[in-house]
């Protein structure tokens, strides 16, 4: 009987020890009732055990503080904790009593620190700190709330101005500005626009003859030069021959410039592929080398796709998307209609009255000219942003979706441009890629310096800007040409300021001031008054 009772006592002690270990292993965390803390076994390191002991003691302190346990209950908890330590020592999980004393000392220090931090005598200022809007800390802060405030204020102010304008002047929109009887009589320009596909067809025939080696390389180059030159001169002569509406002339010139850029890319790319195919053996051409990826093969289907695709750089194959998202296209079309209407409303309601009530910026009172330019800067900025969003984001993405065109990088974050050079590299990616591929790199390969190559690219851009504006207006005072060529010294100036101040905000503000506050309003005033003077003379 004694042996039986001793065995029962031993089994009871073992059971209590195992229950104690299980309770320690499964003791809930202070932050979550579902998480469990696993007690390491005898082979675990002492650091893990020390961490566990800290956690257990913290829970005991928090439990006693939160539940309002008195000192007697707290002493009972300490006795239980002492028994738990003895059990851990007996089981070999903590082999050094000094470690337990260190844990207790750390726990006491933590408890004292916590209680001291909540006292009135605790220091409230412990280290050096900067104000969030100070010059040293302002760029390390998030200004999302201030940005939201600016949007709210902008919407409120513009809403008030729109209501005030409508109450004072009424609705000034007239259909004659967009669709006039004169525009309907511009059938020669319409026929010229329909005849533009003749030039890509001629370029295709030239490449076919070159593929079968019916003509030599100099003849190929001469024929392509004739086709591309005719494709741009023919619309210019038609616009100058017939006194058409300005809007019709601008649309025709834009189409003609796009066709010219595509034809140059088509001829230049095929010329390069012919040269590569001649320098590569048949074995290399059949391999997976980069030269074999775009072998010289004239395809009418590739040309047709290129002429309608939202790109100016020809290549036989493009990255494609698997399907057309019809719902997405519908949503983008609705946005296109809305923002186009908004752009027309701003032009009719704000820009036209301001321009009509102004004087020539180069004549009359200088202060009046500055006042008109500043007053015109806000609506022209809105129209320019709407134009960018409608064309580069909505229309080009709609066209790319309908054609399953994969590369949709039509622009980059040009609004963050720190210099004028960055703006021209990011705001119109189709033209930028064309310039780099067919103007800049060929100039470098032919020995021209980098600066000369950049100037030549700006010169070509200035010529086409002048054609798109001066020819439809029948005004050849080279305002657009001068404005684009003026970008070259601005590139040098903004690069110098960026390198000197090392401040992105300064460069970005200079960019916005040059384009939106000064450049565009001045161009509109100059061309408008010259156009009115021309109409008065005729």
Coordinates of C-alpha atoms in Angstrom, one line a residue, residues 86-390:
X86 CA 12.3 25.8 -9.3
X87 CA 10.5 23.4 -11.7
X88 CA 12.5 24.8 -14.6
X89 CA 15.7 24.3 -12.7
X90 CA 14.8 20.8 -11.7
X91 CA 13.9 19.9 -15.3
X92 CA 17.2 21.2 -16.5
X93 CA 15.7 23.8 -18.8
X94 CA 17.5 26.7 -17.0
X95 CA 20.8 25.5 -15.5
X96 CA 22.0 28.7 -13.9
X97 CA 20.3 30.6 -11.1
X98 CA 22.2 33.7 -11.9
X99 CA 20.4 33.9 -15.3
X100 CA 17.1 33.8 -13.4
X101 CA 18.3 36.6 -11.1
X102 CA 19.3 38.6 -14.2
X103 CA 15.9 38.1 -15.7
X104 CA 14.3 39.2 -12.5
X105 CA 16.5 42.3 -12.3
X106 CA 15.7 43.2 -15.9
X107 CA 12.0 42.8 -15.3
X108 CA 12.2 45.0 -12.2
X109 CA 14.0 47.7 -14.2
X110 CA 11.4 47.5 -17.0
X111 CA 8.6 47.8 -14.5
X112 CA 10.3 50.8 -12.8
X113 CA 10.9 52.5 -16.1
X114 CA 7.3 52.0 -17.2
X115 CA 6.0 53.3 -13.9
X116 CA 8.4 56.2 -14.0
X117 CA 7.5 57.2 -17.6
X118 CA 3.9 57.6 -16.5
X119 CA 4.8 60.0 -13.7
X120 CA 4.5 63.7 -13.8
X121 CA 8.2 64.1 -13.0
X122 CA 9.2 62.1 -16.1
X123 CA 11.0 64.2 -18.8
X124 CA 8.8 65.1 -21.8
X125 CA 11.7 66.4 -23.9
X126 CA 14.5 63.8 -24.4
X127 CA 16.3 64.6 -27.7
X128 CA 16.8 67.2 -30.4
X129 CA 13.9 67.3 -32.9
X130 CA 13.1 69.5 -35.9
X131 CA 9.8 71.0 -36.8
X132 CA 8.1 69.1 -39.7
X133 CA 8.1 72.2 -41.9
X134 CA 11.7 73.3 -41.1
X135 CA 14.1 73.5 -43.9
X136 CA 16.0 70.5 -42.7
X137 CA 13.0 68.2 -42.3
X138 CA 10.4 69.4 -44.9
X139 CA 11.6 67.1 -47.6
X140 CA 11.5 64.0 -45.3
X141 CA 7.8 64.5 -44.5
X142 CA 4.7 63.3 -46.4
X143 CA 2.6 66.2 -47.8
X144 CA -0.3 64.1 -49.0
X145 CA -2.7 66.0 -46.8
X146 CA -1.6 69.4 -48.1
X147 CA -1.9 68.0 -51.6
X148 CA -5.5 67.0 -50.9
X149 CA -6.1 70.5 -49.6
X150 CA -4.7 72.1 -52.7
X151 CA -7.1 69.9 -54.8
X152 CA -10.1 70.9 -52.7
X153 CA -9.1 74.6 -52.9
X154 CA -8.5 74.4 -56.6
X155 CA -11.9 72.8 -57.3
X156 CA -13.7 75.4 -55.1
X157 CA -11.9 78.4 -56.6
X158 CA -12.5 77.2 -60.2
X159 CA -16.1 76.3 -59.5
X160 CA -16.7 79.9 -58.2
X161 CA -14.9 81.4 -61.3
X162 CA -17.0 79.3 -63.7
X163 CA -20.3 80.3 -61.9
X164 CA -19.2 83.9 -61.9
X165 CA -18.3 83.8 -65.6
X166 CA -21.6 82.2 -66.6
X167 CA -23.6 84.8 -64.5
X168 CA -21.7 87.7 -66.0
X169 CA -21.3 86.7 -69.7
X170 CA -23.7 83.8 -70.2
X171 CA -22.9 80.7 -72.3
X172 CA -20.5 81.8 -75.1
X173 CA -20.2 78.5 -76.9
X174 CA -20.9 78.8 -80.6
X175 CA -20.9 75.9 -83.1
X176 CA -19.4 78.0 -85.8
X177 CA -16.0 77.9 -84.2
X178 CA -15.8 74.1 -84.5
X179 CA -18.1 73.3 -87.5
X180 CA -18.6 76.1 -90.0
X181 CA -19.9 76.1 -93.5
X182 CA -16.4 77.0 -94.6
X183 CA -15.1 73.8 -93.1
X184 CA -17.7 71.8 -95.1
X185 CA -16.5 73.5 -98.3
X186 CA -12.9 72.3 -97.6
X187 CA -13.4 69.3 -99.9
X188 CA -10.0 69.7 -101.6
X189 CA -8.3 69.3 -98.2
X190 CA -10.5 66.3 -97.4
X191 CA -9.6 64.7 -100.8
X192 CA -5.9 65.4 -100.1
X193 CA -6.2 63.6 -96.7
X194 CA -7.8 60.6 -98.4
X195 CA -5.0 60.4 -100.9
X196 CA -2.2 60.3 -98.3
X197 CA -2.2 56.4 -98.3
X198 CA -0.8 56.5 -101.9
X199 CA 2.6 57.4 -100.5
X200 CA 3.0 54.4 -98.2
X201 CA 1.9 52.2 -101.1
X202 CA 4.7 53.8 -103.3
X203 CA 7.2 53.1 -100.5
X204 CA 6.1 49.5 -100.4
X205 CA 6.6 49.0 -104.1
X206 CA 10.1 50.5 -103.8
X207 CA 11.0 48.0 -101.1
X208 CA 9.6 45.1 -103.1
X209 CA 11.8 46.0 -106.0
X210 CA 14.7 46.3 -103.6
X211 CA 13.9 42.9 -102.2
X212 CA 14.1 41.3 -105.6
X213 CA 17.1 43.4 -106.5
X214 CA 15.4 45.1 -109.5
X215 CA 17.0 48.5 -108.6
X216 CA 20.3 49.5 -107.0
X217 CA 20.7 51.1 -103.6
X218 CA 21.2 54.7 -104.8
X219 CA 18.0 54.4 -106.8
X220 CA 16.2 53.1 -103.7
X221 CA 17.4 56.1 -101.6
X222 CA 16.4 58.6 -104.3
X223 CA 12.9 57.1 -104.7
X224 CA 12.3 57.2 -101.0
X225 CA 13.5 60.8 -100.8
X226 CA 11.1 61.7 -103.5
X227 CA 8.1 59.9 -101.9
X228 CA 8.7 61.4 -98.4
X229 CA 9.3 64.9 -99.8
X230 CA 6.1 64.8 -101.9
X231 CA 4.1 63.5 -99.0
X232 CA 4.7 66.7 -97.0
X233 CA 4.8 69.2 -99.8
X234 CA 1.6 68.1 -101.4
X235 CA -0.6 69.0 -98.4
X236 CA 1.3 72.3 -97.9
X237 CA 0.5 73.3 -101.4
X238 CA -3.1 72.3 -101.1
X239 CA -3.6 74.4 -97.9
X240 CA -1.9 77.4 -99.4
X241 CA -3.8 77.1 -102.7
X242 CA -7.2 77.0 -101.0
X243 CA -8.2 79.5 -98.3
X244 CA -9.4 76.8 -95.9
X245 CA -10.4 77.0 -92.3
X246 CA -7.6 77.0 -89.8
X247 CA -8.8 73.8 -88.0
X248 CA -9.0 71.8 -91.3
X249 CA -5.5 72.9 -92.3
X250 CA -4.1 71.9 -88.9
X251 CA -5.7 68.5 -89.0
X252 CA -4.4 67.9 -92.5
X253 CA -0.9 69.0 -91.6
X254 CA -0.8 66.7 -88.6
X255 CA -1.8 63.7 -90.7
X256 CA 0.8 64.7 -93.3
X257 CA 3.6 65.0 -90.7
X258 CA 2.7 61.6 -89.2
X259 CA 2.8 60.0 -92.6
X260 CA 6.2 61.6 -93.3
X261 CA 7.7 60.4 -90.1
X262 CA 6.4 56.9 -90.6
X263 CA 7.7 56.8 -94.2
X264 CA 11.1 57.9 -93.1
X265 CA 11.2 55.2 -90.4
X266 CA 10.0 52.6 -92.9
X267 CA 12.7 53.5 -95.4
X268 CA 15.5 53.8 -92.9
X269 CA 14.6 50.6 -91.1
X270 CA 14.5 48.6 -94.3
X271 CA 17.8 50.1 -95.4
X272 CA 19.4 48.9 -92.1
X273 CA 17.8 45.5 -92.4
X274 CA 19.1 45.1 -95.9
X275 CA 22.6 46.0 -94.8
X276 CA 22.4 43.5 -91.9
X277 CA 21.1 40.8 -94.1
X278 CA 24.1 41.3 -96.5
X279 CA 26.6 41.1 -93.6
X280 CA 25.2 37.9 -92.1
X281 CA 25.7 34.5 -93.5
X282 CA 22.7 32.2 -94.1
X283 CA 23.6 30.0 -91.2
X284 CA 23.7 33.0 -88.8
X285 CA 20.5 34.3 -90.2
X286 CA 18.7 31.0 -89.5
X287 CA 20.0 31.0 -85.9
X288 CA 18.6 32.8 -82.8
X289 CA 20.9 35.7 -83.2
X290 CA 19.6 39.3 -82.9
X291 CA 20.2 39.8 -86.6
X292 CA 17.8 36.9 -87.3
X293 CA 15.0 38.4 -85.2
X294 CA 14.1 41.0 -87.8
X295 CA 15.2 39.6 -91.1
X296 CA 14.7 41.6 -94.3
X297 CA 11.3 40.6 -95.5
X298 CA 8.9 43.1 -97.1
X299 CA 5.4 42.4 -96.0
X300 CA 2.3 44.5 -97.0
X301 CA 0.5 43.4 -93.9
X302 CA 3.3 44.7 -91.7
X303 CA 3.2 48.0 -93.5
X304 CA -0.6 48.4 -93.1
X305 CA -0.4 47.6 -89.4
X306 CA 2.5 50.1 -88.9
X307 CA 0.6 52.9 -90.7
X308 CA -2.4 52.6 -88.3
X309 CA -0.5 51.6 -85.1
X310 CA 0.2 54.2 -82.4
X311 CA 3.9 54.4 -83.2
X312 CA 6.3 56.2 -85.5
X313 CA 9.1 53.6 -85.5
X314 CA 8.7 50.7 -88.0
X315 CA 9.6 47.1 -87.2
X316 CA 8.2 43.9 -88.7
X317 CA 6.9 42.6 -85.4
X318 CA 5.5 44.4 -82.3
X319 CA 4.6 43.1 -78.8
X320 CA 0.9 42.2 -78.9
X321 CA -1.8 41.8 -76.3
X322 CA -4.0 38.6 -76.4
X323 CA -7.5 40.2 -76.7
X324 CA -9.5 43.5 -76.9
X325 CA -11.2 44.7 -73.7
X326 CA -14.4 46.0 -75.0
X327 CA -15.7 47.4 -71.7
X328 CA -12.4 49.2 -71.1
X329 CA -12.5 50.7 -74.6
X330 CA -16.1 52.0 -73.9
X331 CA -15.1 53.6 -70.7
X332 CA -12.1 55.3 -72.4
X333 CA -14.3 56.6 -75.2
X334 CA -16.7 58.1 -72.7
X335 CA -13.8 59.9 -71.0
X336 CA -12.5 61.1 -74.4
X337 CA -15.9 62.7 -75.1
X338 CA -16.1 64.3 -71.7
X339 CA -12.6 65.8 -71.7
X340 CA -12.9 66.9 -75.3
X341 CA -16.1 68.8 -74.4
X342 CA -14.4 70.3 -71.4
X343 CA -11.5 71.5 -73.6
X344 CA -14.0 73.1 -76.0
X345 CA -15.8 74.8 -73.2
X346 CA -12.6 76.4 -71.8
X347 CA -11.6 77.6 -75.3
X348 CA -15.0 79.1 -76.0
X349 CA -15.8 80.5 -72.6
X350 CA -12.4 81.8 -71.5
X351 CA -9.6 81.8 -74.1
X352 CA -11.5 83.4 -77.0
X353 CA -12.9 86.4 -75.0
X354 CA -9.5 87.0 -73.3
X355 CA -7.7 86.9 -76.7
X356 CA -10.3 89.1 -78.4
X357 CA -10.0 91.8 -75.8
X358 CA -6.2 91.9 -75.9
X359 CA -3.6 93.8 -77.9
X360 CA -0.7 92.5 -79.8
X361 CA 1.9 91.5 -77.2
X362 CA 4.7 93.3 -79.1
X363 CA 2.8 96.5 -79.4
X364 CA 1.0 98.9 -77.0
X365 CA 1.4 99.0 -73.3
X366 CA 3.9 96.5 -71.8
X367 CA 1.9 96.1 -68.5
X368 CA -1.3 95.3 -70.4
X369 CA 0.5 92.6 -72.3
X370 CA 1.8 91.1 -69.1
X371 CA -1.7 91.2 -67.6
X372 CA -3.2 89.4 -70.7
X373 CA -0.4 86.8 -70.7
X374 CA -0.9 86.0 -67.0
X375 CA -4.7 85.9 -67.4
X376 CA -4.4 83.6 -70.4
X377 CA -1.9 81.3 -68.7
X378 CA -4.5 79.5 -66.5
X379 CA -7.0 78.5 -69.2
X380 CA -4.3 77.6 -71.7
X381 CA -2.7 75.3 -69.1
X382 CA -6.0 73.6 -68.5
X383 CA -6.5 73.1 -72.3
X384 CA -3.0 71.8 -72.7
X385 CA -3.4 69.3 -69.9
X386 CA -6.8 68.2 -71.4
X387 CA -5.2 67.9 -74.9
X388 CA -2.4 65.8 -73.5
X389 CA -4.8 63.5 -71.5
X390 CA -7.2 63.1 -74.5

